[in-house]
Amino acid sequence: MSNSEIVRKSHFAGAQSSPLKTITLTTDFGSRDGYVGVMKGVMIAINPDIHIIDLSHGIEPFNIAQAARLLSANYRYFPDGSIHVAVVDPGVGSNRHILALHADNHLFIGPDNGIFTPFLKACELLRVHRITNHDLFLKPPSTTFHGRDIMAPVAAKVTAGMAVAEVGEQVAPADCITIAQTIATVERGLIRGEVISVDRFGNLRTNIDQTLLARYGYDALCVCIGDRRLPLVGGSYQDLAGVEAGALINSSGELEICAPRESAAHRLSAAAGDEVVVQLPLSSTAPSSSPERA
Amino acid sequence: MSNSEIVRKSHFAGAQSSPLKTITLTTDFGSRDGYVGVMKGVMIAINPDIHIIDLSHGIEPFNIAQAARLLSANYRYFPDGSIHVAVVDPGVGSNRHILALHADNHLFIGPDNGIFTPFLKACELLRVHRITNHDLFLKPPSTTFHGRDIMAPVAAKVTAGMAVAEVGEQVAPADCITIAQTIATVERGLIRGEVISVDRFGNLRTNIDQTLLARYGYDALCVCIGDRRLPLVGGSYQDLAGVEAGALINSSGELEICAPRESAAHRLSAAAGDEVVVQLPLSSTAPSSSPERA
Amino acid sequence: MSNSEIVRKSHFAGAQSSPLKTITLTTDFGSRDGYVGVMKGVMIAINPDIHIIDLSHGIEPFNIAQAARLLSANYRYFPDGSIHVAVVDPGVGSNRHILALHADNHLFIGPDNGIFTPFLKACELLRVHRITNHDLFLKPPSTTFHGRDIMAPVAAKVTAGMAVAEVGEQVAPADCITIAQTIATVERGLIRGEVISVDRFGNLRTNIDQTLLARYGYDALCVCIGDRRLPLVGGSYQDLAGVEAGALINSSGELEICAPRESAAHRLSAAAGDEVVVQLPLSSTAPSSSPERA
């Protein structure tokens, strides 16, 4: 069965009998200015029979990479057939495209600016359309708020049964924009990565994932940040008792640096972008000098 | 057909067959103290078959004018028949009235303190009731949280089919409180307005709207703030490339001052209340010395 | 009819005919990192036919007592049969238990760390289960995010008709963890309490409640904080007009210290934890030297 056939039978082919129900929103809009609320208004005016769930509106303004990571780490916890609208869109109103990207039984709608990089690089069965059908937009669409005028109505219309193919021409995934992802590398017995974000608790999330660590076993690993050498502890925050700070595998499968009931960012004076190095055991057999992913 | 007849046939006359489904909330409550959540609890306990959408809870405490602007700029993106509950209510518990205001097929519920000024001044077909029917309130209503004890249950009961007329006596719009709105003026070839708010991106929204600007054409206009003279660019943020800052018409139809991928507020050291002046072309034929609206 | 019989006939016995519809969330997760959104995704993937309402995600990190107070003050405004998921869980992944606590026709799900202290101490008809049935969890559950992997799916499955008894063994309320609650005391003509939280408006909420004050009558009471003596005013914020600050009974039945259209916290340089003393009238007949509750 071809990719095309699979998609045709998916949730997004326009069947009227089982309308979709979930739309998530990920933006850099914050919650103060009403931008998010008005997008929801547009959507329920088209289809009141939906769930709209905020994934985050606290993405740093214009930080496309942060939104990309949040989406790719979390979309799979939503029901199959969910639509994820992602609006971190510094190029709004320019000639950048808007995409509807179907991957892994979820649909992603957002600007073609790299926000869907993790899917474009890692998913095999992708189907991507450019959203160009003006009949679906609010009229006239503004030049500064396509989340409200284009993405919200298109998402809502898909939940109401419209086939994704109605949004516009299909394009090759290779024709879509991707951004550089900071990827951990392995070289000379060291995994080199970095802090990708700091959460509300001050935990330092890194781009070193458990798949990579598992190649070397978790024993005898030592995690370095700044001038600190920290232990890689067992499963939970409780295992940090008695240490100033330590590392563990978090609920997204990432190496995370934490301090017991305290902000590790504050305790270690660390921030996003800081280098994190994992020292592998000497017996490690992994090939050196190669990046994690080809 | 009279105003009264129109209203009688509207969404809010109490028809049981098609219950309303959308309530929006606009408050200065923030999101930390549980005030918003408990209002939602009261509403769904009365009618679980509703959508409740947050427009904003980040209104500056007691800033009635900010809430008024946000509501009037955005209500029309919600479905006809929506109920908009607005709680910026420094006079809660005093003898100030509470209103249910029907305008443009939407219903607005909130204190009679000027929060509905834009509707009272601009809408022709208004129908206003004072909410006085104690049978509809939580018992006993507190003196400090009428959002929870009066406005939430009344809004929910209207969605469940209760006629608006049940809330209390109808009053003349002229008997309701309005607040002074800062309005742009035109004089001697200059439009004088001000920054009304700064959004999360640092964009400076003004009270100069496109209807006014369109009278003079958009060409050759120059926008001044502080000691800066800024160009009025084309449609989108992309058109700002290469300039320190510029002005455009935003998605609410307002003149907005922006900096490319940066906070204009920070770049220009500007804030809400700052004067903004638009220099009209010399050939302008508009009458001078008259305010924008009679 | 025994406690057990009452519960068996309650909303939570697993009847399929009238599924529950409301889940509230109270956490210290903030809104930026996506933790809340992903919990909602897990829940609606199990049962899309629910309301999920945020009570607060702004609990101070690890502040179990703050969450306990917020929940106990507000749960009763939600419909009977609501499920309240509370995740302030510094011990996640340790051997702490997770509870499903049925009280007053509501169900509470959260860690056994004292977050349910007000119910464990004050409610008579309690039924408590430990959540141990791994068949109900996401697989494999992480060690750092039980809100997503255990509490969310369990709550959703109860809304879908699963009997609470399915979650695991029933335990005695006395076997559950409670935390010390700061309780106002009465001694020698003084009620001694403290500021328990400061809300967005700068109002100082205290642990002195109206039930206690009512024993002495509200007249001639004087409220002291720091070196200030403040009047106990009538019902509403309006009654503060003309004073620097004053106290009133707020919408949760607590003594609250406020300043007119201003932050009392700022005006009085006060914060959570500050002592608040109420001077009783000399004729007070209450017994001295006894704490408020036995």
CSV table of C-alpha atoms in Angstrom, one decimal, chain A residues 8-253:
chain,number,residue,atom,x,y,z
A,8,ARG,CA,-6.4,8.5,1.8
A,9,LYS,CA,-7.8,6.2,4.4
A,10,SER,CA,-6.6,8.3,7.3
A,11,HIS,CA,-8.6,10.6,9.6
A,12,PHE,CA,-8.0,13.5,7.3
A,13,ALA,CA,-9.5,12.3,4.0
A,14,GLY,CA,-12.7,14.2,4.7
A,15,ALA,CA,-15.1,11.5,5.9
A,16,GLN,CA,-18.2,13.1,7.4
A,17,SER,CA,-19.2,10.3,9.7
A,18,SER,CA,-16.5,10.8,12.3
A,19,PRO,CA,-15.5,14.4,12.6
A,20,LEU,CA,-12.3,15.2,14.3
A,21,LYS,CA,-12.4,16.8,17.7
A,22,THR,CA,-9.1,18.0,18.9
A,23,ILE,CA,-7.1,21.1,17.9
A,24,THR,CA,-4.0,22.1,19.9
A,25,LEU,CA,-2.4,25.5,19.8
A,26,THR,CA,1.3,26.3,20.2
A,27,THR,CA,2.3,29.9,19.9
A,28,ASP,CA,4.5,32.7,21.0
A,29,PHE,CA,1.5,34.9,21.7
A,30,GLY,CA,1.4,34.9,25.5
A,31,SER,CA,-2.0,35.1,27.2
A,32,ARG,CA,-2.5,38.8,27.7
A,33,ASP,CA,-3.3,40.3,24.3
A,34,GLY,CA,-6.3,38.2,23.3
A,35,TYR,CA,-4.6,36.7,20.2
A,36,VAL,CA,-5.2,33.2,21.4
A,37,GLY,CA,-8.8,33.7,22.4
A,38,VAL,CA,-9.8,35.2,19.1
A,39,MET,CA,-8.3,32.2,17.2
A,40,LYS,CA,-10.5,30.0,19.3
A,41,GLY,CA,-13.5,32.1,18.5
A,42,VAL,CA,-12.8,31.7,14.8
A,43,MET,CA,-12.5,28.0,15.2
A,44,ILE,CA,-15.7,27.4,17.2
A,45,ALA,CA,-17.7,29.7,14.9
A,46,ILE,CA,-16.9,27.2,12.2
A,47,ASN,CA,-17.2,24.0,14.3
A,48,PRO,CA,-18.4,24.2,17.8
A,49,ASP,CA,-17.9,20.4,18.2
A,50,ILE,CA,-14.2,20.5,19.0
A,51,HIS,CA,-11.7,20.4,21.9
A,52,ILE,CA,-9.1,23.2,21.7
A,53,ILE,CA,-6.2,22.6,24.0
A,54,ASP,CA,-3.3,25.0,24.7
A,55,LEU,CA,0.0,23.3,24.5
A,56,SER,CA,1.9,26.5,25.2
A,57,HIS,CA,1.6,30.1,24.4
A,58,GLY,CA,4.8,30.9,26.3
A,59,ILE,CA,7.2,30.1,23.4
A,60,GLU,CA,9.9,32.9,23.4
A,61,PRO,CA,8.9,35.4,20.7
A,62,PHE,CA,10.1,34.2,17.3
A,63,ASN,CA,11.8,31.1,18.7
A,64,ILE,CA,10.9,28.6,16.0
A,65,ALA,CA,13.2,25.9,17.3
A,66,GLN,CA,11.6,25.9,20.8
A,67,ALA,CA,8.2,25.4,19.3
A,68,ALA,CA,9.4,22.7,17.0
A,69,ARG,CA,10.9,20.8,20.0
A,70,LEU,CA,7.8,21.2,22.1
A,71,LEU,CA,5.5,20.0,19.4
A,72,SER,CA,7.6,17.0,18.4
A,73,ALA,CA,8.0,15.9,22.0
A,74,ASN,CA,4.4,16.0,22.8
A,75,TYR,CA,2.0,15.6,19.9
A,76,ARG,CA,1.8,11.8,20.3
A,77,TYR,CA,0.0,12.2,23.6
A,78,PHE,CA,-3.0,13.6,21.8
A,79,PRO,CA,-5.6,11.5,20.1
A,80,ASP,CA,-4.8,10.2,16.6
A,81,GLY,CA,-6.4,12.6,14.2
A,82,SER,CA,-5.6,15.7,16.2
A,83,ILE,CA,-4.7,18.9,14.5
A,84,HIS,CA,-1.8,20.9,15.9
A,85,VAL,CA,-1.7,24.6,14.9
A,86,ALA,CA,1.7,26.1,15.5
A,87,VAL,CA,2.1,29.9,15.1
A,88,VAL,CA,5.6,31.2,15.7
A,89,ASP,CA,5.6,33.2,12.6
A,90,PRO,CA,8.0,36.1,12.2
A,91,GLY,CA,7.5,36.0,8.5
A,92,VAL,CA,3.8,36.5,8.6
A,93,GLY,CA,2.6,38.4,5.6
A,94,SER,CA,5.7,37.8,3.5
A,95,ASN,CA,5.9,35.3,0.7
A,96,ARG,CA,6.6,32.4,3.1
A,97,HIS,CA,4.2,29.5,2.6
A,98,ILE,CA,1.8,28.0,5.1
A,99,LEU,CA,1.8,24.2,5.4
A,100,ALA,CA,-0.6,21.4,6.3
A,101,LEU,CA,1.7,18.5,7.1
A,102,HIS,CA,0.3,15.1,7.8
A,103,ALA,CA,2.5,12.7,9.7
A,104,ASP,CA,2.0,9.8,12.0
A,105,ASN,CA,-1.8,10.2,11.9
A,106,HIS,CA,-1.6,13.8,13.1
A,107,LEU,CA,-2.0,17.0,11.1
A,108,PHE,CA,0.2,20.0,11.7
A,109,ILE,CA,-0.7,23.5,10.4
A,110,GLY,CA,1.8,26.4,10.6
A,111,PRO,CA,4.2,28.5,8.6
A,112,ASP,CA,6.8,27.0,6.4
A,113,ASN,CA,9.7,28.4,8.4
A,114,GLY,CA,11.2,25.3,10.0
A,115,ILE,CA,8.7,24.8,12.8
A,116,PHE,CA,8.0,21.3,11.4
A,117,THR,CA,11.7,20.4,11.0
A,118,PRO,CA,11.6,17.4,13.4
A,119,PHE,CA,8.8,15.8,11.3
A,120,LEU,CA,10.4,16.7,7.9
A,121,LYS,CA,13.7,15.1,9.0
A,122,ALA,CA,12.5,12.1,10.9
A,123,CYS,CA,9.1,10.9,9.5
A,124,GLU,CA,8.9,8.7,6.5
A,125,LEU,CA,5.3,8.8,5.6
A,126,LEU,CA,4.7,12.5,5.2
A,127,ARG,CA,2.2,14.3,3.1
A,128,VAL,CA,2.5,18.0,2.8
A,129,HIS,CA,0.2,20.6,1.3
A,130,ARG,CA,0.6,24.3,0.9
A,131,ILE,CA,-2.4,26.2,2.2
A,132,THR,CA,-3.4,28.5,-0.7
A,133,ASN,CA,-7.1,28.1,-1.1
A,134,HIS,CA,-8.4,31.6,-0.3
A,135,ASP,CA,-11.9,30.4,-0.1
A,136,LEU,CA,-11.1,29.0,3.3
A,137,PHE,CA,-9.7,32.2,4.8
A,138,LEU,CA,-11.4,35.0,6.7
A,139,LYS,CA,-12.0,37.8,4.3
A,140,PRO,CA,-10.0,39.8,3.8
A,141,PRO,CA,-7.1,38.1,5.6
A,142,SER,CA,-4.9,40.5,7.4
A,143,THR,CA,-1.2,40.6,6.7
A,144,THR,CA,-0.1,40.3,10.3
A,145,PHE,CA,-2.3,37.6,11.9
A,146,HIS,CA,-2.5,34.5,9.7
A,147,GLY,CA,-3.1,32.4,12.8
A,148,ARG,CA,-6.5,34.0,13.1
A,149,ASP,CA,-7.3,34.6,9.4
A,150,ILE,CA,-5.9,31.5,7.7
A,151,MET,CA,-4.7,28.7,10.1
A,152,ALA,CA,-7.6,28.8,12.5
A,153,PRO,CA,-10.4,28.6,9.9
A,154,VAL,CA,-8.5,25.9,7.9
A,155,ALA,CA,-8.0,23.8,11.0
A,156,ALA,CA,-11.6,24.1,12.0
A,157,LYS,CA,-12.8,23.2,8.5
A,158,VAL,CA,-10.7,20.0,8.5
A,159,THR,CA,-12.3,19.1,11.9
A,160,ALA,CA,-15.7,19.6,10.2
A,161,GLY,CA,-15.0,17.1,7.6
A,162,MET,CA,-13.1,18.9,4.8
A,163,ALA,CA,-10.4,16.9,3.1
A,164,VAL,CA,-6.9,18.2,3.7
A,165,ALA,CA,-6.4,18.1,-0.1
A,166,GLU,CA,-8.8,21.0,-0.3
A,167,VAL,CA,-6.3,23.4,1.2
A,168,GLY,CA,-4.0,23.6,-1.8
A,169,GLU,CA,-1.3,21.8,-3.8
A,170,GLN,CA,0.7,18.9,-2.4
A,171,VAL,CA,4.4,19.6,-2.3
A,172,ALA,CA,7.4,17.5,-1.7
A,173,PRO,CA,8.7,17.5,1.9
A,174,ALA,CA,12.1,18.3,0.5
A,175,ASP,CA,10.7,21.6,-0.8
A,176,CYS,CA,9.9,22.7,2.8
A,177,ILE,CA,12.1,24.8,5.0
A,178,THR,CA,14.0,23.2,7.8
A,179,ILE,CA,16.2,24.7,10.4
A,180,ALA,CA,19.4,23.5,11.9
A,181,GLN,CA,18.7,21.4,15.0
A,182,THR,CA,21.4,21.3,17.6
A,183,ILE,CA,22.2,17.7,17.8
A,184,ALA,CA,24.4,15.9,20.3
A,185,THR,CA,27.6,14.5,18.9
A,186,VAL,CA,29.9,11.6,20.0
A,187,GLU,CA,33.6,12.0,19.7
A,188,ARG,CA,36.6,10.5,21.6
A,189,GLY,CA,34.6,9.1,24.4
A,190,LEU,CA,32.5,12.2,25.0
A,191,ILE,CA,28.9,13.0,24.1
A,192,ARG,CA,28.6,16.8,23.5
A,193,GLY,CA,25.2,18.4,23.7
A,194,GLU,CA,23.7,21.5,25.2
A,195,VAL,CA,20.9,22.8,27.4
A,196,ILE,CA,17.9,23.4,25.1
A,197,SER,CA,15.5,24.8,27.7
A,198,VAL,CA,15.0,25.6,31.3
A,199,ASP,CA,11.6,24.6,32.7
A,200,ARG,CA,9.5,26.3,35.4
A,201,PHE,CA,11.3,24.3,38.1
A,202,GLY,CA,14.7,25.3,36.9
A,203,ASN,CA,15.4,21.9,35.4
A,204,LEU,CA,17.9,22.0,32.5
A,205,ARG,CA,16.6,20.0,29.6
A,206,THR,CA,19.3,18.9,27.1
A,207,ASN,CA,19.4,17.6,23.5
A,208,ILE,CA,21.1,14.4,24.7
A,209,ASP,CA,18.5,11.7,24.5
A,210,GLN,CA,18.1,8.3,26.1
A,211,THR,CA,18.4,6.5,22.8
A,212,LEU,CA,21.9,7.8,22.4
A,213,LEU,CA,22.9,7.1,26.0
A,214,ALA,CA,21.5,3.6,25.9
A,215,ARG,CA,24.1,2.7,23.3
A,216,TYR,CA,26.7,3.0,26.0
A,217,GLY,CA,24.8,1.8,29.0
A,218,TYR,CA,23.9,4.2,31.8
A,219,ASP,CA,26.5,3.0,34.3
A,220,ALA,CA,29.5,4.9,35.1
A,221,LEU,CA,28.4,7.9,33.1
A,222,CYS,CA,29.3,11.3,34.4
A,223,VAL,CA,27.7,14.5,33.2
A,224,CYS,CA,29.6,17.8,33.1
A,225,ILE,CA,28.2,21.3,32.9
A,226,GLY,CA,30.4,24.3,33.4
A,227,ASP,CA,33.1,23.2,35.9
A,228,ARG,CA,30.7,20.7,37.6
A,229,ARG,CA,30.8,17.0,37.4
A,230,LEU,CA,27.4,15.5,38.2
A,231,PRO,CA,26.3,11.9,38.7
A,232,LEU,CA,23.7,10.3,36.4
A,233,VAL,CA,21.2,9.1,39.0
A,234,GLY,CA,18.5,6.5,38.7
A,235,GLY,CA,15.0,7.3,37.7
A,236,SER,CA,13.5,10.0,39.8
A,237,TYR,CA,14.1,13.4,41.5
A,238,GLN,CA,14.2,11.6,44.8
A,239,ASP,CA,17.4,9.9,43.8
A,240,LEU,CA,19.1,13.3,43.9
A,241,ALA,CA,18.8,13.4,47.7
A,242,GLY,CA,22.1,14.3,49.2
A,243,VAL,CA,23.7,15.7,46.0
A,244,GLU,CA,24.0,19.3,45.0
A,245,ALA,CA,22.7,18.4,41.5
A,246,GLY,CA,22.5,15.5,39.2
A,247,ALA,CA,21.3,14.2,35.9
A,248,LEU,CA,18.4,11.8,35.0
A,249,ILE,CA,16.4,10.8,32.0
A,250,ASN,CA,13.2,12.9,32.1
A,251,SER,CA,9.7,12.1,31.0
A,252,SER,CA,10.5,13.1,27.4
A,253,GLY,CA,13.5,10.7,27.2
